[in-house]
mmCIF file of C-alpha atoms in Angstrom:
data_model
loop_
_atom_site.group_PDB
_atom_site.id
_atom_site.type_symbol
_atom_site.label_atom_id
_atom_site.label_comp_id
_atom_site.label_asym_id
_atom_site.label_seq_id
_atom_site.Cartn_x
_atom_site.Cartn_y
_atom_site.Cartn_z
ATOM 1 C CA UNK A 1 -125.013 14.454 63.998
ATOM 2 C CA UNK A 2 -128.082 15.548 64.299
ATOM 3 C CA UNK A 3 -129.575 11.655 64.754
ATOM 4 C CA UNK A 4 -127.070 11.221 67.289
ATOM 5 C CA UNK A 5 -128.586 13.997 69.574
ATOM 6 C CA UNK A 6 -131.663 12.653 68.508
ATOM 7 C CA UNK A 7 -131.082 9.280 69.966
ATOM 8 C CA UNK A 8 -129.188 10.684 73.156
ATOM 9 C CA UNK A 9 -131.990 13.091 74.007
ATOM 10 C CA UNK A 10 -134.714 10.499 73.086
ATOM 11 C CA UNK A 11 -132.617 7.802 75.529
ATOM 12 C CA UNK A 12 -132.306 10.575 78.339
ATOM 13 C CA UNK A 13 -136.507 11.172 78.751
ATOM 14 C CA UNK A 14 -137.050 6.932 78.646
ATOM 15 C CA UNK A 15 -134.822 6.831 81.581
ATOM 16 C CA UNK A 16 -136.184 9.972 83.326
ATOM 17 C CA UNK A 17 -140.263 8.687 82.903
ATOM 18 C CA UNK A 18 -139.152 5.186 83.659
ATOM 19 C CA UNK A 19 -137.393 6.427 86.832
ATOM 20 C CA UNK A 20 -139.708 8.186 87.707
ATOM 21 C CA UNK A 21 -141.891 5.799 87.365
ATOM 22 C CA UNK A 22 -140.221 3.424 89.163
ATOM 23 C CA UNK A 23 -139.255 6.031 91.691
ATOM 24 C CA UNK A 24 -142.974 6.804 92.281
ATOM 25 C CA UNK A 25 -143.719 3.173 93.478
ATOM 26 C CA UNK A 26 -140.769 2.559 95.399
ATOM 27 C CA UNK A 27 -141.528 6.242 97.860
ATOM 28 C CA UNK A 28 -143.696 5.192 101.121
ATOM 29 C CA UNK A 29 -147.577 5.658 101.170
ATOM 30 C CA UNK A 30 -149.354 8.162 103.540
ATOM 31 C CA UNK A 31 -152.545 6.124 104.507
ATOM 32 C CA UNK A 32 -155.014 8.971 105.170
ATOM 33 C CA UNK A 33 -156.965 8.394 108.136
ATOM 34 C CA UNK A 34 -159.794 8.424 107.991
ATOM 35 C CA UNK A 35 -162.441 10.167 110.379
ATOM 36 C CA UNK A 36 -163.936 7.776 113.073
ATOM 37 C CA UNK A 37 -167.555 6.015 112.589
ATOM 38 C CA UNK A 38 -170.408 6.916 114.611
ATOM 39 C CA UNK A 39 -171.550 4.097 116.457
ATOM 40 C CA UNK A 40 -174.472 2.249 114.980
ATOM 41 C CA UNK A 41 -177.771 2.105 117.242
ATOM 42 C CA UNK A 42 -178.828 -1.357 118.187
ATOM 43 C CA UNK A 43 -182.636 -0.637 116.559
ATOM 44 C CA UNK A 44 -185.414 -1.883 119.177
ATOM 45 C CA UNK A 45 -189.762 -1.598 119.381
ATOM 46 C CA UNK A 46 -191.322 0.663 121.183
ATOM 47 C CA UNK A 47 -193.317 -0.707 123.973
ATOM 48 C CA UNK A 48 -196.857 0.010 124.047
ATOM 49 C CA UNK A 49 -197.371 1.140 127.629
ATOM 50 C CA UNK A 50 -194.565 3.947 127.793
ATOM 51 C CA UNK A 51 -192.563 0.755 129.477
ATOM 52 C CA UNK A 52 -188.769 0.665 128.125
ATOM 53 C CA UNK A 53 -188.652 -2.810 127.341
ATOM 54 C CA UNK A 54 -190.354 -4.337 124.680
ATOM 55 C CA UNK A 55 -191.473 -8.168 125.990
ATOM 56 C CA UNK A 56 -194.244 -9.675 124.435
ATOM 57 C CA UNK A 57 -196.951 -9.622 121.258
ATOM 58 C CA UNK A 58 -200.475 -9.766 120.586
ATOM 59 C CA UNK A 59 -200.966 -10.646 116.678
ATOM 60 C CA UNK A 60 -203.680 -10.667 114.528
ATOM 61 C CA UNK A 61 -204.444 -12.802 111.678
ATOM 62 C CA UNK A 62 -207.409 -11.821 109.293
ATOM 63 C CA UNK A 63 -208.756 -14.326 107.001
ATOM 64 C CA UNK A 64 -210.518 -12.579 103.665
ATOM 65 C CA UNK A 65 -213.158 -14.362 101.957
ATOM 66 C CA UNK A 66 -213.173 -15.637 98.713
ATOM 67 C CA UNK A 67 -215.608 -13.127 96.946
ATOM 68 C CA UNK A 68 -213.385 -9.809 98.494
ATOM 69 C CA UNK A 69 -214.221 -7.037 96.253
ATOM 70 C CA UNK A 70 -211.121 -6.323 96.493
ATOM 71 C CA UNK A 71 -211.696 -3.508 93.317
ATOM 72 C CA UNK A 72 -213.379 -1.323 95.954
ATOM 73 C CA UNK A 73 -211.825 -2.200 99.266
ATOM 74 C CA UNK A 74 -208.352 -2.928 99.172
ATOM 75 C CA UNK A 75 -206.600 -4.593 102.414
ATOM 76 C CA UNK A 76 -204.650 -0.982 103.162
ATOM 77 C CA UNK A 77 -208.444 0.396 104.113
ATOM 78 C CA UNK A 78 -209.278 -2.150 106.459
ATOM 79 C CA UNK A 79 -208.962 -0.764 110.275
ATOM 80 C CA UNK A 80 -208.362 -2.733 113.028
ATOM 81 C CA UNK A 81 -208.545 -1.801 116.852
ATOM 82 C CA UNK A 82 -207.722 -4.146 119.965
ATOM 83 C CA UNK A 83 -210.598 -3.356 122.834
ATOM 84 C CA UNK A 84 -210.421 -4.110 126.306
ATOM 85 C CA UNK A 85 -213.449 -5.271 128.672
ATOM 86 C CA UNK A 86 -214.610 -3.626 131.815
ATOM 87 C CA UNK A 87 -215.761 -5.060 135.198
ATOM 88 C CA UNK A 88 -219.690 -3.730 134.024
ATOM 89 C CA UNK A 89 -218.868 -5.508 130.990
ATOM 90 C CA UNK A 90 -218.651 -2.424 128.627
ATOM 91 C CA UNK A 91 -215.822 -2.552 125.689
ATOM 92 C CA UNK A 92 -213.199 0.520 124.772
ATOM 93 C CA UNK A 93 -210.784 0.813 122.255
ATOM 94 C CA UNK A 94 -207.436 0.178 123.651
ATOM 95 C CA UNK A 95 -205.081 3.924 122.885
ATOM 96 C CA UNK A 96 -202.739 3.018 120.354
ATOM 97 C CA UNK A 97 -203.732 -0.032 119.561
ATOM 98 C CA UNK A 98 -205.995 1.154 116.436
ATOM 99 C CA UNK A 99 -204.995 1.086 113.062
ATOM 100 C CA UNK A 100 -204.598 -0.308 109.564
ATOM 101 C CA UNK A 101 -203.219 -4.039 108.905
ATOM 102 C CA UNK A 102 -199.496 -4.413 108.285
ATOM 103 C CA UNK A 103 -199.042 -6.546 105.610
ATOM 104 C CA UNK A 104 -201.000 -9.763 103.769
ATOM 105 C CA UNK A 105 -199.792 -13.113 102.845
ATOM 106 C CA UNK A 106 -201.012 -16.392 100.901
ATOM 107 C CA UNK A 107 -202.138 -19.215 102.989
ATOM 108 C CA UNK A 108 -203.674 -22.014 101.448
ATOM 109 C CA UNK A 109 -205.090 -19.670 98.785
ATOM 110 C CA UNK A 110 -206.843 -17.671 101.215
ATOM 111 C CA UNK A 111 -205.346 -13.624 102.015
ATOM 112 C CA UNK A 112 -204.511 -12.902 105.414
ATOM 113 C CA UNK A 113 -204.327 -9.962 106.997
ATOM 114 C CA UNK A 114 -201.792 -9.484 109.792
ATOM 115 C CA UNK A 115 -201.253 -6.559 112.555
ATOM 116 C CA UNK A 116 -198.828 -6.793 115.824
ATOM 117 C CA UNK A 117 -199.555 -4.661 118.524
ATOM 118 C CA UNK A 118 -196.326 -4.964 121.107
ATOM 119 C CA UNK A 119 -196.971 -5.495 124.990
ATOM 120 C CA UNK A 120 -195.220 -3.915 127.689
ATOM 121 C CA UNK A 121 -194.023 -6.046 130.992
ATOM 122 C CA UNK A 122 -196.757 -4.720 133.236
ATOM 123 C CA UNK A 123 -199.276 -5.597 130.839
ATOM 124 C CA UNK A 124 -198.852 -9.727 130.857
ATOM 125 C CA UNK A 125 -201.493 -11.848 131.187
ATOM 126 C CA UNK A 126 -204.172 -9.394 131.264
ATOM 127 C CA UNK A 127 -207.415 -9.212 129.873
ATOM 128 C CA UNK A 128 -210.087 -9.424 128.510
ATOM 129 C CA UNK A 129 -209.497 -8.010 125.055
ATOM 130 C CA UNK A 130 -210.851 -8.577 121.654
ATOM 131 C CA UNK A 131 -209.436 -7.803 118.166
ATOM 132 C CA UNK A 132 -212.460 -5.853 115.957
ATOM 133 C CA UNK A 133 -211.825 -5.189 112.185
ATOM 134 C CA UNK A 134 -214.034 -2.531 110.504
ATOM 135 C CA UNK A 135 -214.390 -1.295 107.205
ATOM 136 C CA UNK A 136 -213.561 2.710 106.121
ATOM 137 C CA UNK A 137 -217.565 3.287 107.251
ATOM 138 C CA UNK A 138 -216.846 1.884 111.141
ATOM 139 C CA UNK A 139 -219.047 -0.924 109.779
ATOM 140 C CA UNK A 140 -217.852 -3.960 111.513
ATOM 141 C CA UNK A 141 -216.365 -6.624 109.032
ATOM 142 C CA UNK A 142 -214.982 -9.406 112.139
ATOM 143 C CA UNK A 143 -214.797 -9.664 115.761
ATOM 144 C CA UNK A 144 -212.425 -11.811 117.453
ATOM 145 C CA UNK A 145 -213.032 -14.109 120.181
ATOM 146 C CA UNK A 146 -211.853 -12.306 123.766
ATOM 147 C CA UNK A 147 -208.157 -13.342 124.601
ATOM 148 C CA UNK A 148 -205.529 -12.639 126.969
ATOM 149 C CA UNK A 149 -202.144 -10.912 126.655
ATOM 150 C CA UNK A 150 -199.586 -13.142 126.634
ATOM 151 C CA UNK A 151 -198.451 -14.403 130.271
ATOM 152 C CA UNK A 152 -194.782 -15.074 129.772
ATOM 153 C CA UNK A 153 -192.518 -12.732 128.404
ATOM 154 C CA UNK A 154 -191.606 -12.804 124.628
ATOM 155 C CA UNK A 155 -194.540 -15.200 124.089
ATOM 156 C CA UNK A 156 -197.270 -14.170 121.422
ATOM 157 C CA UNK A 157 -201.152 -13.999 121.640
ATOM 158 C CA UNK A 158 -202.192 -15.281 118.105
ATOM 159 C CA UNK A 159 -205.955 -14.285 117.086
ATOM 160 C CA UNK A 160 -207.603 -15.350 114.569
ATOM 161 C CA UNK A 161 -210.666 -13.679 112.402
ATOM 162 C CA UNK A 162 -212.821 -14.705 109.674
ATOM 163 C CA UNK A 163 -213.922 -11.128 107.271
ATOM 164 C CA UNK A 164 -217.353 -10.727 106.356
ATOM 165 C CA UNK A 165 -217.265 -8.795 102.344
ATOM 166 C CA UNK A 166 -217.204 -5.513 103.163
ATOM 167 C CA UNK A 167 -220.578 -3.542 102.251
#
């Protein structure tokens, strides 16, 4: 007798978890919703002259020399500054466009240096400037050539100078 109840009890909970079980899948899901998303900023540059639109570049592209000594003058220490010409024929650092290089790269074996200064609208296709690189001691390692800000909008001034080994 005993077995029997056994069996009948035993019977009566596999049919109660396996309805339930069952019963648990088959009852509709709430989908929680869930709070909206901030909207994502569109990033942009700053523009150089307080202008809101970023259109144009001046870049820089510093060759090292071979014999570097790299040991006591690593690439983060070198300073850069973009100068600008007067009618007397005087040269002044250019606000905000002064400081270290961005990043380096491999070209042809030899490191290069680069920096990207951005241009404002109203600042197209004037000049003169000139890209000077200096050392942590102001001492000056390469001058560029004087250039011109880009003319057209989104267009890029490319300069290029050679490093003396820093002293």
């Amino acid at each position: 007798m005993r077995t029997h109840w056994q069996k009948v009890v035993f019977g009566l909970t596999v049919v109660v978890v396996v309805g339930l079980g069952w019963g648990a899948t088959a009852l509709p899901r709430v989908a929680a919703d869930l709070p909206p998303r901030p909207p994502t900023p569109t990033p942009s540059s700053p523009a150089t002259s307080g202008g809101p639109e970023v259109t144009a570049s001046v870049a820089l592209r510093a060759a090292f020399p071979d014999d570097w000594p790299w040991a006591e003058v690593g690439w983060q220490d070198v300073w850069t500054r973009v100068e600008w010409q007067d009618p007397e024929g005087e040269w002044h650092a250019v606000a905000g466009w002064q400081g270290t290089l961005d990043a380096v790269s491999m070209d042809d074996g030899t490191v290069i240096g680069h920096k990207t200064w951005w241009v404002d609208e109203a600042d197209l296709g004037t000049g003169p400037f000139r890209w000077v690189v200096l050392d942590q001691e102001e001492t000056v390692l390469g001058m560029s050539e004087p250039f011109s800000l880009p003319a057209l909008r989104k267009g890029t001034t490319a300069v290029e100078v050679g490093l003396d080994g820093a002293r």
